[in-house]
Coordinates of C-alpha atoms in Angstrom, one line a residue:
M1392 CA -17.0 -1.3 3.4
V1393 CA -18.0 -4.5 2.5
S1394 CA -19.3 -7.5 4.6
N1395 CA -17.3 -10.0 2.6
P1396 CA -14.7 -8.7 0.0
T1397 CA -14.5 -12.2 -1.6
P1398 CA -18.0 -13.4 -2.0
A1399 CA -18.8 -16.8 -3.7
S1400 CA -21.4 -16.9 -6.5
G1401 CA -24.8 -16.4 -5.4
E1402 CA -23.8 -15.0 -2.0
T1403 CA -25.5 -11.6 -0.8
V1404 CA -23.1 -9.2 0.9
E1405 CA -24.1 -5.9 2.5
V1406 CA -22.2 -2.7 1.2
S1407 CA -22.1 0.5 3.3
V1408 CA -21.3 4.1 2.7
V1409 CA -20.9 6.6 5.5
V1410 CA -22.1 10.0 4.7
P1411 CA -21.1 13.0 6.9
D1412 CA -23.7 15.5 7.7
Q1413 CA -21.5 18.4 6.7
S1414 CA -21.6 16.9 3.1
G1415 CA -25.1 18.1 2.2
V1416 CA -25.6 14.9 0.6
G1417 CA -29.2 13.6 1.1
P1418 CA -30.6 9.9 0.2
V1419 CA -28.4 7.4 -1.3
M1420 CA -29.0 4.5 -3.4
L1421 CA -27.0 1.5 -5.1
R1422 CA -26.6 1.0 -8.7
T1423 CA -25.3 -2.4 -9.5
V1424 CA -25.5 -4.5 -12.9
H1425 CA -27.3 -7.8 -13.3
D1426 CA -26.5 -9.9 -16.2
G1427 CA -25.6 -6.7 -17.9
E1428 CA -28.7 -4.6 -16.9
A1429 CA -28.5 -1.8 -14.3
T1430 CA -30.4 -2.2 -11.3
F1431 CA -31.3 0.3 -8.6
V1432 CA -31.4 -1.0 -4.8
E1433 CA -32.6 0.9 -2.0
G1434 CA -31.0 0.7 1.3
R1435 CA -31.2 1.3 5.3
S1436 CA -29.7 4.5 7.0
R1437 CA -28.7 4.6 10.8
R1438 CA -27.2 7.4 12.6
V1439 CA -23.5 7.0 13.9
G1440 CA -22.2 10.2 15.4
A1441 CA -22.5 13.1 12.9
S1442 CA -22.9 10.7 9.9
S1443 CA -25.5 8.6 8.3
V1444 CA -24.6 4.9 7.3
W1445 CA -26.4 3.8 4.4
T1446 CA -26.3 -0.2 3.9
F1447 CA -27.5 -2.0 1.2
D1448 CA -27.8 -5.9 0.1
L1449 CA -25.7 -6.5 -2.9
G1450 CA -26.5 -9.9 -4.7
C1451 CA -23.3 -11.4 -6.1
H1452 CA -24.8 -13.1 -9.3
N1453 CA -22.2 -12.7 -12.0
E1454 CA -18.5 -13.2 -12.2
I1455 CA -17.6 -9.6 -11.8
V1456 CA -20.0 -7.5 -9.6
N1457 CA -20.2 -3.8 -10.5
Y1458 CA -21.8 -1.3 -8.0
R1459 CA -21.7 2.5 -7.3
F1460 CA -23.6 4.8 -5.2
W1461 CA -25.9 7.6 -6.2
C1462 CA -25.7 10.3 -3.8
G1463 CA -28.7 12.8 -3.6
G1464 CA -28.7 16.4 -2.5
S1465 CA -28.6 19.9 -3.9
E1466 CA -25.9 18.8 -6.0
P1467 CA -26.3 15.1 -6.8
H1468 CA -22.8 13.1 -7.3
W1469 CA -22.0 9.6 -8.0
L1470 CA -19.5 7.6 -5.7
T1471 CA -17.5 5.3 -7.6
G1472 CA -14.0 3.7 -7.4
E1473 CA -12.5 6.9 -8.6
G1474 CA -14.1 8.9 -5.9
L1475 CA -17.0 11.4 -6.3
V1476 CA -17.9 12.5 -9.7
G1477 CA -20.5 15.0 -11.1
H1478 CA -21.0 13.5 -14.5
D1479 CA -22.6 10.0 -15.4
P1480 CA -19.6 7.6 -15.4
T1481 CA -19.1 4.4 -17.2
D1482 CA -19.2 1.0 -15.2
R1483 CA -15.3 0.7 -15.9
S1484 CA -14.9 3.0 -12.6
D1485 CA -17.3 1.3 -10.5
F1486 CA -16.6 -0.6 -7.3
K1487 CA -16.2 -4.3 -8.3
L1488 CA -16.3 -7.6 -6.4
A1489 CA -15.3 -10.9 -8.0
T1490 CA -16.9 -14.3 -7.3
T1491 CA -14.3 -16.2 -9.1
G1492 CA -12.3 -17.1 -5.6
A1493 CA -10.1 -15.3 -2.9
T1494 CA -6.6 -14.1 -3.2
P1495 CA -4.6 -16.0 -0.6
K1496 CA -4.8 -14.0 2.7
W1497 CA -1.1 -14.0 3.2
V1498 CA -0.1 -12.3 -0.1
P1499 CA -1.0 -8.7 0.8
E1500 CA 0.9 -9.7 4.4
T1501 CA 4.2 -10.3 2.5
V1502 CA 7.0 -8.1 1.7
W1503 CA 8.9 -9.8 -1.5
Y1504 CA 12.3 -9.6 -2.2
Q1505 CA 13.2 -10.3 -5.8
I1506 CA 16.7 -12.0 -6.7
F1507 CA 18.4 -12.5 -10.1
P1508 CA 20.0 -15.6 -9.0
D1509 CA 23.3 -15.3 -11.2
R1510 CA 23.9 -11.9 -9.0
F1511 CA 23.2 -12.6 -5.6
A1512 CA 25.6 -14.9 -3.9
S1513 CA 27.6 -18.0 -5.1
A1514 CA 28.1 -21.3 -3.0
D1515 CA 30.4 -22.6 -6.1
P1516 CA 32.1 -19.9 -8.0
N1517 CA 34.3 -22.5 -9.8
K1518 CA 31.6 -24.4 -11.4
P1519 CA 32.2 -25.6 -15.2
L1520 CA 30.5 -23.2 -17.6
P1521 CA 28.4 -24.2 -20.4
E1522 CA 29.6 -22.9 -23.9
W1523 CA 27.5 -19.8 -24.3
A1524 CA 28.6 -18.5 -21.1
R1525 CA 31.5 -15.9 -20.4
H1526 CA 33.0 -16.1 -16.5
S1527 CA 33.1 -12.6 -14.8
D1528 CA 34.8 -12.1 -11.3
W1529 CA 32.1 -11.0 -8.8
D1530 CA 33.4 -7.4 -8.9
A1531 CA 33.7 -6.9 -12.7
P1532 CA 31.6 -4.4 -14.2
I1533 CA 28.4 -5.3 -16.6
A1534 CA 29.3 -6.0 -20.0
R1535 CA 27.7 -3.5 -22.9
G1536 CA 25.1 -4.8 -25.4
R1537 CA 24.1 -8.5 -25.9
A1538 CA 27.5 -9.4 -24.2
A1539 CA 25.8 -8.7 -20.8
M1540 CA 23.2 -11.7 -21.6
S1541 CA 26.1 -14.2 -21.7
Q1542 CA 28.0 -12.7 -18.7
V1543 CA 27.9 -15.4 -15.9
Y1544 CA 29.2 -14.3 -12.2
G1545 CA 28.3 -17.5 -10.7
G1546 CA 25.5 -16.8 -8.4
D1547 CA 23.5 -19.8 -7.7
L1548 CA 20.5 -21.2 -5.5
D1549 CA 22.7 -22.5 -2.5
G1550 CA 24.3 -19.1 -2.4
I1551 CA 20.9 -17.7 -1.6
S1552 CA 20.3 -20.2 1.1
G1553 CA 23.7 -18.9 2.7
H1554 CA 22.6 -15.6 2.9
L1555 CA 19.1 -16.2 4.3
D1556 CA 20.3 -14.5 7.5
H1557 CA 20.5 -11.5 5.7
L1558 CA 16.6 -11.6 4.5
I1559 CA 15.8 -12.9 7.9
D1560 CA 17.3 -9.7 9.5
L1561 CA 15.4 -7.5 6.9
G1562 CA 12.1 -9.0 7.5
V1563 CA 10.8 -9.8 4.2
G1564 CA 8.5 -12.6 4.2
G1565 CA 8.9 -13.9 0.4
I1566 CA 11.6 -14.6 -2.1
Y1567 CA 10.6 -13.8 -5.8
L1568 CA 13.4 -15.7 -8.0
T1569 CA 13.6 -14.7 -11.8
P1570 CA 13.7 -18.0 -14.2
V1571 CA 15.7 -21.0 -12.9
F1572 CA 15.3 -23.5 -15.8
E1573 CA 18.3 -24.3 -17.9
A1574 CA 18.8 -21.9 -20.7
R1575 CA 21.2 -20.0 -22.9
S1576 CA 21.4 -16.7 -21.1
N1577 CA 22.1 -15.4 -17.5
H1578 CA 18.3 -14.2 -17.3
R1579 CA 17.0 -17.6 -18.5
Y1580 CA 13.7 -16.3 -19.8
D1581 CA 15.0 -18.4 -23.0
A1582 CA 14.4 -21.8 -21.3
S1583 CA 15.9 -24.8 -23.0
S1584 CA 13.7 -26.9 -20.5
F1585 CA 10.7 -26.5 -18.2
D1586 CA 11.5 -29.6 -16.8
R1587 CA 14.9 -29.2 -14.8
V1588 CA 16.4 -26.3 -12.9
D1589 CA 19.7 -25.2 -14.4
P1590 CA 22.9 -27.0 -13.1
L1591 CA 24.5 -23.5 -13.3
L1592 CA 22.3 -22.8 -10.0
G1593 CA 22.8 -26.1 -8.5
G1594 CA 20.1 -28.2 -10.1
D1595 CA 16.6 -29.5 -8.8
E1596 CA 18.3 -30.5 -5.3
A1597 CA 19.3 -26.7 -4.9
L1598 CA 15.9 -25.6 -5.5
V1599 CA 14.5 -28.1 -2.8
R1600 CA 17.3 -27.1 -0.4
L1601 CA 16.4 -23.5 -0.8
A1602 CA 12.7 -23.8 -0.7
Q1603 CA 13.0 -26.0 2.5
A1604 CA 15.5 -23.6 4.2
C1605 CA 13.0 -20.5 3.3
H1606 CA 10.0 -22.3 4.8
R1607 CA 11.8 -23.3 7.8
A1608 CA 12.5 -19.3 8.2
G1609 CA 8.9 -18.6 7.5
I1610 CA 9.9 -17.2 4.0
R1611 CA 7.8 -18.0 0.9
V1612 CA 9.2 -18.6 -2.3
I1613 CA 8.0 -18.1 -5.9
S1614 CA 9.5 -18.3 -9.4
D1615 CA 9.2 -17.2 -13.0
L1616 CA 7.4 -19.2 -15.6
T1617 CA 7.3 -18.1 -19.2
L1618 CA 4.1 -19.2 -20.8
N1619 CA 4.4 -17.1 -23.8
H1620 CA 7.2 -18.4 -25.4
T1621 CA 10.5 -20.7 -25.0
G1622 CA 14.0 -20.5 -25.9
S1623 CA 15.0 -21.4 -29.6
S1624 CA 17.4 -24.0 -27.7
H1625 CA 14.3 -25.7 -26.0
E1626 CA 14.0 -29.2 -26.6
W1627 CA 10.3 -29.0 -27.8
F1628 CA 11.5 -26.2 -30.5
Q1629 CA 14.4 -28.3 -31.7
A1630 CA 12.0 -31.3 -32.1
A1631 CA 9.6 -29.0 -33.9
Q1632 CA 12.4 -27.8 -36.2
A1633 CA 13.6 -31.2 -37.0
D1634 CA 10.4 -32.3 -38.0
L1635 CA 7.4 -29.8 -38.9
G1636 CA 5.0 -32.8 -38.6
S1637 CA 5.9 -33.3 -35.1
P1638 CA 3.5 -33.0 -32.1
E1639 CA 5.8 -30.2 -30.8
A1640 CA 5.4 -28.3 -34.1
G1641 CA 1.9 -27.8 -33.2
F1642 CA 3.3 -26.0 -29.9
Y1643 CA 4.8 -22.9 -32.2
F1644 CA 3.4 -20.8 -35.1
F1645 CA 5.6 -22.0 -38.2
G1646 CA 5.3 -21.2 -41.7
D1647 CA 6.3 -23.4 -44.5
E1648 CA 10.0 -23.6 -43.7
P1649 CA 11.7 -24.5 -40.1
D1650 CA 13.1 -21.1 -39.8
D1651 CA 9.7 -19.5 -40.7
Y1652 CA 8.1 -19.1 -37.3
E1653 CA 6.7 -16.4 -34.9
A1654 CA 9.0 -15.0 -32.1
W1655 CA 8.1 -12.7 -29.4
L1656 CA 8.5 -9.1 -30.4
G1657 CA 10.5 -10.6 -33.5
V1658 CA 13.4 -11.9 -31.4
A1659 CA 14.5 -15.2 -32.8
S1660 CA 15.8 -16.8 -29.9
L1661 CA 12.3 -16.5 -28.2
P1662 CA 9.8 -18.4 -30.4
K1663 CA 6.3 -17.8 -29.4
L1664 CA 4.1 -20.6 -28.2
D1665 CA 0.6 -21.3 -29.8
H1666 CA -1.8 -22.4 -27.0
S1667 CA -4.7 -24.1 -29.1
S1668 CA -2.3 -27.0 -29.0
G1669 CA -4.0 -29.5 -26.4
E1670 CA -0.4 -31.3 -26.1
L1671 CA 1.2 -28.1 -25.2
R1672 CA -1.3 -27.0 -22.6
R1673 CA -1.0 -30.8 -21.1
R1674 CA 2.9 -30.5 -20.8
L1675 CA 3.1 -26.9 -19.8
Y1676 CA 0.5 -26.0 -17.2
E1677 CA -2.8 -28.3 -17.3
G1678 CA -2.9 -30.3 -14.3
P1679 CA -0.3 -31.4 -11.4
R1680 CA 2.0 -33.2 -13.7
S1681 CA 2.6 -30.1 -15.9
A1682 CA 5.6 -28.2 -15.6
F1683 CA 3.5 -25.5 -14.0
G1684 CA 2.3 -28.2 -11.5
K1685 CA 5.6 -30.2 -10.8
F1686 CA 7.3 -27.1 -9.2
L1687 CA 4.3 -26.3 -6.9
G1688 CA 4.2 -30.0 -5.6
A1689 CA 6.8 -32.2 -3.6
P1690 CA 9.5 -31.9 -3.2
F1691 CA 9.8 -28.3 -4.5
E1692 CA 6.6 -26.8 -3.1
L1693 CA 7.1 -23.3 -4.5
D1694 CA 4.3 -20.7 -3.0
G1695 CA 3.4 -19.6 -6.5
W1696 CA 4.5 -18.4 -9.9
R1697 CA 5.2 -15.2 -11.4
I1698 CA 4.0 -15.2 -15.1
D1699 CA 6.5 -13.5 -17.5
V1700 CA 4.8 -11.4 -20.2
A1701 CA 1.5 -12.2 -19.2
N1702 CA -0.2 -9.4 -21.0
M1703 CA 0.9 -11.2 -24.3
T1704 CA 0.5 -14.7 -23.7
G1705 CA -1.8 -16.8 -25.8
R1706 CA -2.1 -13.5 -28.0
L1707 CA -1.5 -13.1 -31.6
G1708 CA -3.1 -11.2 -34.2
L1709 CA -6.9 -11.9 -34.3
S1710 CA -6.4 -15.0 -31.8
D1711 CA -6.6 -14.2 -28.3
L1712 CA -6.5 -17.4 -25.8
N1713 CA -5.1 -15.6 -23.0
R1714 CA -8.2 -15.9 -20.7
Q1715 CA -8.1 -19.7 -21.4
V1716 CA -4.4 -19.9 -20.7
R1717 CA -4.9 -18.0 -17.3
S1718 CA -7.8 -19.6 -16.2
A1719 CA -6.3 -23.2 -17.2
A1720 CA -3.3 -22.3 -15.1
R1721 CA -5.4 -21.0 -12.2
A1722 CA -7.3 -24.4 -12.4
T1723 CA -4.2 -26.4 -12.1
L1724 CA -2.8 -24.1 -9.3
D1725 CA -6.3 -24.5 -7.4
Q1726 CA -6.3 -28.4 -7.6
I1727 CA -2.6 -28.7 -5.9
D1728 CA -3.5 -25.8 -3.5
P1729 CA -5.7 -22.9 -3.5
D1730 CA -3.4 -21.2 -1.0
K1731 CA -0.8 -20.6 -3.7
W1732 CA -0.4 -17.1 -5.5
L1733 CA -0.4 -16.7 -9.5
V1734 CA 0.7 -13.1 -10.5
G1735 CA 1.4 -11.9 -14.2
E1736 CA 3.6 -9.6 -15.5
H1737 CA 2.1 -6.3 -16.9
F1738 CA 3.3 -3.2 -17.6
F1739 CA 0.1 -1.3 -18.6
D1740 CA -3.8 -1.2 -18.3
Y1741 CA -4.1 -5.1 -16.8
S1742 CA -8.2 -4.7 -16.3
L1743 CA -8.9 -6.8 -19.3
D1744 CA -6.9 -9.6 -17.8
A1745 CA -8.7 -9.1 -14.3
T1746 CA -11.9 -10.9 -15.5
G1747 CA -12.6 -14.5 -14.6
P1748 CA -10.5 -16.9 -12.6
G1749 CA -7.0 -16.5 -13.6
W1750 CA -3.9 -14.4 -12.2
H1751 CA -4.8 -13.4 -8.5
G1752 CA -3.0 -10.2 -9.5
C1753 CA -0.4 -8.1 -11.8
M1754 CA 3.1 -6.6 -11.2
N1755 CA 1.4 -3.4 -10.5
Y1756 CA 3.7 -0.8 -12.9
G1757 CA 0.4 1.1 -14.0
G1758 CA -0.9 1.7 -10.6
V1759 CA 2.1 2.2 -8.4
A1760 CA 5.5 2.2 -10.1
R1761 CA 4.3 4.9 -13.0
P1762 CA 2.6 7.0 -10.5
I1763 CA 5.4 7.5 -8.1
L1764 CA 7.7 7.8 -10.9
S1765 CA 6.0 10.5 -12.4
W1766 CA 5.9 12.1 -8.8
L1767 CA 9.3 11.5 -7.4
G1768 CA 11.4 10.5 -10.6
S1769 CA 14.2 12.4 -12.2
E1770 CA 13.6 13.9 -15.9
P1771 CA 16.0 11.5 -17.4
A1772 CA 14.7 8.4 -15.8
R1773 CA 10.8 9.2 -16.7
R1774 CA 12.0 9.9 -20.0
T1775 CA 13.6 6.4 -20.6
F1776 CA 11.5 4.3 -18.5
M1777 CA 9.3 3.0 -21.1
P1778 CA 9.5 3.4 -25.1
G1779 CA 7.8 6.4 -26.3
P1780 CA 7.7 9.5 -24.6
G1781 CA 8.3 7.7 -21.2
V1782 CA 6.4 9.0 -18.0
D1783 CA 5.2 12.5 -17.7
A1784 CA 5.9 14.5 -14.6
R1785 CA 2.7 14.8 -12.5
A1786 CA 1.6 16.8 -9.5
G1787 CA 0.2 15.2 -6.5
G1788 CA -3.5 15.3 -7.7
S1789 CA -2.9 13.6 -11.0
V1790 CA -0.9 11.0 -9.3
A1791 CA -3.7 10.2 -6.9
A1792 CA -6.1 10.3 -9.8
S1793 CA -3.9 7.6 -11.7
I1794 CA -3.7 5.5 -8.8
D1795 CA -7.5 5.6 -8.2
A1796 CA -8.1 4.9 -12.1
V1797 CA -6.2 1.8 -12.2
M1798 CA -7.7 0.6 -8.9
S1799 CA -11.2 1.3 -10.1
S1800 CA -10.7 -0.9 -13.2
V1801 CA -10.5 -4.2 -11.3
P1802 CA -12.0 -5.8 -8.4
W1803 CA -10.5 -5.1 -5.1
Q1804 CA -9.0 -8.4 -4.4
F1805 CA -7.3 -8.2 -7.4
V1806 CA -5.4 -4.9 -6.4
L1807 CA -4.6 -6.7 -3.0
G1808 CA -3.4 -9.6 -5.1
S1809 CA -0.9 -7.5 -7.0
M1810 CA 2.8 -6.5 -6.4
A1811 CA 3.4 -3.1 -5.7
L1812 CA 6.6 -2.3 -6.7
I1813 CA 8.9 0.7 -8.5
G1814 CA 11.9 -1.2 -9.7
S1815 CA 12.5 -4.7 -11.0
H1816 CA 15.3 -6.7 -13.2
D1817 CA 13.4 -4.8 -16.0
T1818 CA 14.2 -1.2 -15.1
S1819 CA 16.7 0.9 -13.6
R1820 CA 17.3 0.8 -10.0
W1821 CA 14.8 3.0 -8.0
H1822 CA 17.9 4.8 -6.3
S1823 CA 19.1 5.9 -9.9
M1824 CA 15.4 6.7 -10.8
A1825 CA 14.5 9.0 -7.8
A1826 CA 15.2 12.9 -8.1
S1827 CA 17.0 12.5 -4.8
P1828 CA 17.9 10.3 -1.9
E1829 CA 15.0 11.8 0.2
L1830 CA 12.5 11.4 -2.6
A1831 CA 13.9 7.8 -3.1
R1832 CA 12.9 7.0 0.3
I1833 CA 9.6 8.5 -0.1
G1834 CA 8.9 6.3 -3.3
V1835 CA 9.6 3.1 -1.0
A1836 CA 7.4 4.2 1.6
L1837 CA 4.5 4.4 -0.8
T1838 CA 5.3 0.9 -2.2
M1839 CA 5.1 -0.2 1.1
T1840 CA 1.7 1.6 2.2
L1841 CA -0.3 1.5 -1.0
P1842 CA -2.6 -1.5 -1.3
G1843 CA -1.0 -4.9 -2.8
S1844 CA 2.0 -6.8 -1.9
P1845 CA 5.2 -4.8 -1.8
C1846 CA 8.4 -6.1 -3.6
I1847 CA 11.7 -4.7 -3.5
F1848 CA 14.9 -5.6 -5.9
Y1849 CA 17.8 -7.3 -4.1
G1850 CA 20.2 -4.7 -2.7
D1851 CA 17.8 -1.7 -3.0
E1852 CA 18.0 -2.0 0.9
I1853 CA 21.8 -1.1 0.9
G1854 CA 21.3 1.5 -1.7
L1855 CA 22.5 0.0 -4.9
T1856 CA 22.3 1.8 -8.0
G1857 CA 22.2 1.1 -11.9
V1858 CA 20.6 2.7 -15.0
G1859 CA 19.2 0.5 -17.3
N1860 CA 18.1 -3.0 -17.1
H1861 CA 21.4 -4.6 -17.4
E1862 CA 23.3 -2.3 -15.1
S1863 CA 20.5 -2.7 -12.6
R1864 CA 21.4 -6.5 -12.3
R1865 CA 24.8 -5.8 -10.8
T1866 CA 26.2 -8.6 -8.0
M1867 CA 25.2 -7.9 -4.6
P1868 CA 28.3 -6.5 -2.4
W1869 CA 29.0 -8.8 0.3
N1870 CA 31.7 -6.8 1.9
R1871 CA 29.3 -5.3 4.5
D1872 CA 31.4 -2.1 4.9
S1873 CA 30.4 -0.9 1.9
W1874 CA 26.8 -1.0 2.8
D1875 CA 24.5 2.2 3.2
R1876 CA 24.0 1.3 7.0
A1877 CA 21.2 4.0 7.4
E1878 CA 19.5 2.8 4.6
L1879 CA 19.3 -0.7 5.7
D1880 CA 18.0 0.2 9.1
W1881 CA 15.5 2.7 7.4
Y1882 CA 14.1 -0.3 5.2
R1883 CA 14.1 -2.8 8.1
S1884 CA 12.0 -0.6 10.4
L1885 CA 9.6 0.3 7.4
I1886 CA 9.3 -3.6 6.6
A1887 CA 8.7 -4.3 10.2
L1888 CA 5.8 -1.9 10.3
R1889 CA 4.2 -3.1 6.9
G1890 CA 4.6 -6.7 8.3
S1891 CA 2.7 -6.0 11.4
S1892 CA -0.1 -3.8 10.2
Q1893 CA -3.7 -5.2 9.2
A1894 CA -4.6 -1.7 7.9
L1895 CA -1.6 -1.6 5.4
A1896 CA -2.1 -5.4 4.3
H1897 CA -5.8 -5.7 4.1
G1898 CA -7.4 -2.2 4.6
G1899 CA -9.2 -0.1 2.1
L1900 CA -7.7 3.4 1.0
R1901 CA -9.2 6.8 0.9
W1902 CA -7.6 9.9 0.1
A1903 CA -7.0 12.6 2.8
E1904 CA -4.7 15.0 0.6
R1905 CA -4.1 15.4 -3.0
A1906 CA -1.7 18.9 -3.3
D1907 CA 0.8 19.1 -5.8
D1908 CA 3.5 18.5 -3.4
A1909 CA 1.8 16.4 -0.5
L1910 CA -0.2 13.3 -0.7
A1911 CA -2.0 11.8 2.3
F1912 CA -4.4 8.7 2.5
I1913 CA -5.9 6.6 5.2
R1914 CA -5.6 2.7 4.9
E1915 CA -8.4 1.3 7.3
S1916 CA -9.4 -2.2 8.3
A1917 CA -11.8 -3.5 11.0
E1918 CA -8.9 -3.9 13.2
E1919 CA -6.8 -0.4 12.7
R1920 CA -6.3 2.6 10.7
M1921 CA -3.3 4.1 9.4
L1922 CA -2.7 7.7 8.0
V1923 CA 0.1 8.0 5.4
R1924 CA 1.5 11.2 4.4
A1925 CA 4.5 11.9 1.8
C1926 CA 5.7 15.5 1.2
R1927 CA 8.1 16.0 -2.0
A1928 CA 8.6 19.6 -0.8
G1929 CA 7.5 21.7 2.2
A1930 CA 3.8 21.8 2.5
P1931 CA 1.5 23.4 5.2
A1932 CA 0.3 21.1 8.2
L1933 CA -2.7 18.7 7.0
R1934 CA -5.8 19.3 8.9
L1935 CA -8.6 16.6 9.5
S1936 CA -11.9 17.0 11.5
E1937 CA -11.9 15.0 14.6
Q1938 CA -15.6 14.9 14.0
L1939 CA -15.1 13.3 10.7
L1940 CA -12.4 11.1 11.9
G1941 CA -14.7 10.0 15.0
T1942 CA -11.7 10.4 17.2
N1943 CA -9.1 12.8 18.7
Q1944 CA -6.2 10.4 19.1
A1945 CA -3.3 9.8 16.8
E1946 CA 0.1 8.1 17.3
L1947 CA 3.2 8.6 15.1
V1948 CA 4.6 5.1 14.3
F1949 CA 6.9 5.8 11.7
G1950 CA 9.0 8.8 10.3
D1951 CA 9.6 12.6 11.8
G1952 CA 6.0 14.0 11.7
T1953 CA 4.1 15.5 14.5
V1954 CA 0.5 15.5 15.4
S1955 CA -1.6 18.2 17.4
R1956 CA -5.0 19.3 18.3
V1957 CA -6.2 22.5 17.0
D1958 CA -9.9 23.7 17.3
G1959 CA -11.5 20.3 16.9
N1960 CA -8.9 19.2 14.3
L1961 CA -6.1 16.9 14.3
E1962 CA -3.1 18.5 12.8
F1963 CA -0.5 16.6 11.2
D1964 CA 2.9 18.2 10.2
L1965 CA 5.8 17.0 8.2
E1966 CA 8.9 18.8 7.1
G1967 CA 9.4 17.9 3.6
P1968 CA 10.6 16.0 1.7
G1969 CA 9.7 13.1 4.0
V1970 CA 7.0 10.7 5.0
A1971 CA 5.3 9.8 8.1
I1972 CA 2.7 7.4 9.3
W1973 CA 0.1 7.8 12.1
R1974 CA -2.1 5.2 13.9
I1975 CA -5.3 6.9 14.4
G1976 CA -7.6 5.3 17.0
P1977 CA -10.2 4.4 18.2
Q1978 CA -11.2 2.3 15.0
A1979 CA -14.4 3.7 14.0
L1980 CA -15.4 0.9 11.7
T1981 CA -15.8 -1.4 14.6
Q1982 CA -18.5 1.0 15.7
L1983 CA -20.6 0.7 12.3

């Protein structure tokens, strides 16, 4: 427990650990790191029920404050962010606090709905198309290969505005739009400009209308910005190729000829940006008048940005300006409104990008999507999820260890500020990756109950499928007779629970079960405790000591599980495969 999980630099906070009598643990000490040097702090102990509560004063002196607990007794252990370990760990797995500014409180309270604008809904299906685009009827299949990127179905921002009733009914609190800037593809990650919204989507005015309509409905809106590269048709790149002595030429990495330049992953249509250029930084993300700042302010009033390929931005060979980029972008956001959100794309280990002021969090593929897929995904989906060997099959204990390893590598507020997801426009549809429909539901429930800000891809709620990132971007079917109504009702109920629970939004996490086919964890805040149990197959009932829980009360709030009292234990039963959620009370943290 931490008295303030978002401390200011120089603040002293209280951190506490509860030690049950039956654990056999003796005295506890706090180990922290002050200016790179390990320091031990003695604490205060008091009795609460059948436990001792050890409390320590932790000085928050550095940008990232590491700490862990030495637990004495007959078999001394360290308590770290990865749990109890019987070896000397490195600081990487310590608990961590950051003094670089808080994640907006509303972020982990929000369930996001990702929309690929060309494929959600159209208010004007007959708009003229640019020369690169090829029109497709709404129900036409996705083209194969590169032709899929020029296939335009006519979805636009006013089409989204016209279907907000569906999102309001679903209960989501935010819309995440993939890029809306003018480009030469339907995905728009090859921007031709960062100053204007694509006319195919309705232009600037349509984005203003959408944001205003969403805000009236209590729905926030973020969109996608690429700081790593532009499209080769971008006005800056065109000016640079025309004159290698121009200011714009300094925005890119050119050799001796206009056609000799660095591109993202070698894709010639995506020239990479050189952030050593002060003029690039000024135009793109430094200050309210930059492209980054323009759309956060009036009249657009976006609630934040998702930064495309944030892990590669500013990095090329021996040059690494990533920290400077994310710090400058965050400074601009904080200058405009520190209650807006900045989240970076990252498929792998994002711990090195969680230092200093910058992204509030990342798209948590490493700590949510990959572990869930390893437990619940089909073999073909796991094999093709990422290049190389893909994602290995894991039993529950290894899944929990993977989640712990990722969470322990970054400050807790970074975990809460990250996007919890299992599928997106860059992956196959989750309903096509899960090994069965029952396991698909378990995966969704885990994203809704693990720490972070949950995100679903449009159409997941009605059972859309699709293998590969092109097929996953199929159009939203608005013939509601084709929808899976049971799936929609299930999503609606789960989202409502997620949106009403302080524990699921802000609470900590501790594991109650790590079996091969069953996982259970407690999310705990000062106001509430929730127990989540997921079984991918039949598993024995989970027994938890009433003495350790500090209560003999539990109420089923989601799913088909049961709870009963057996010999001083609460027994949580669930017929797998399935998921159930119980509210446990009264809340022990308020007694501490």
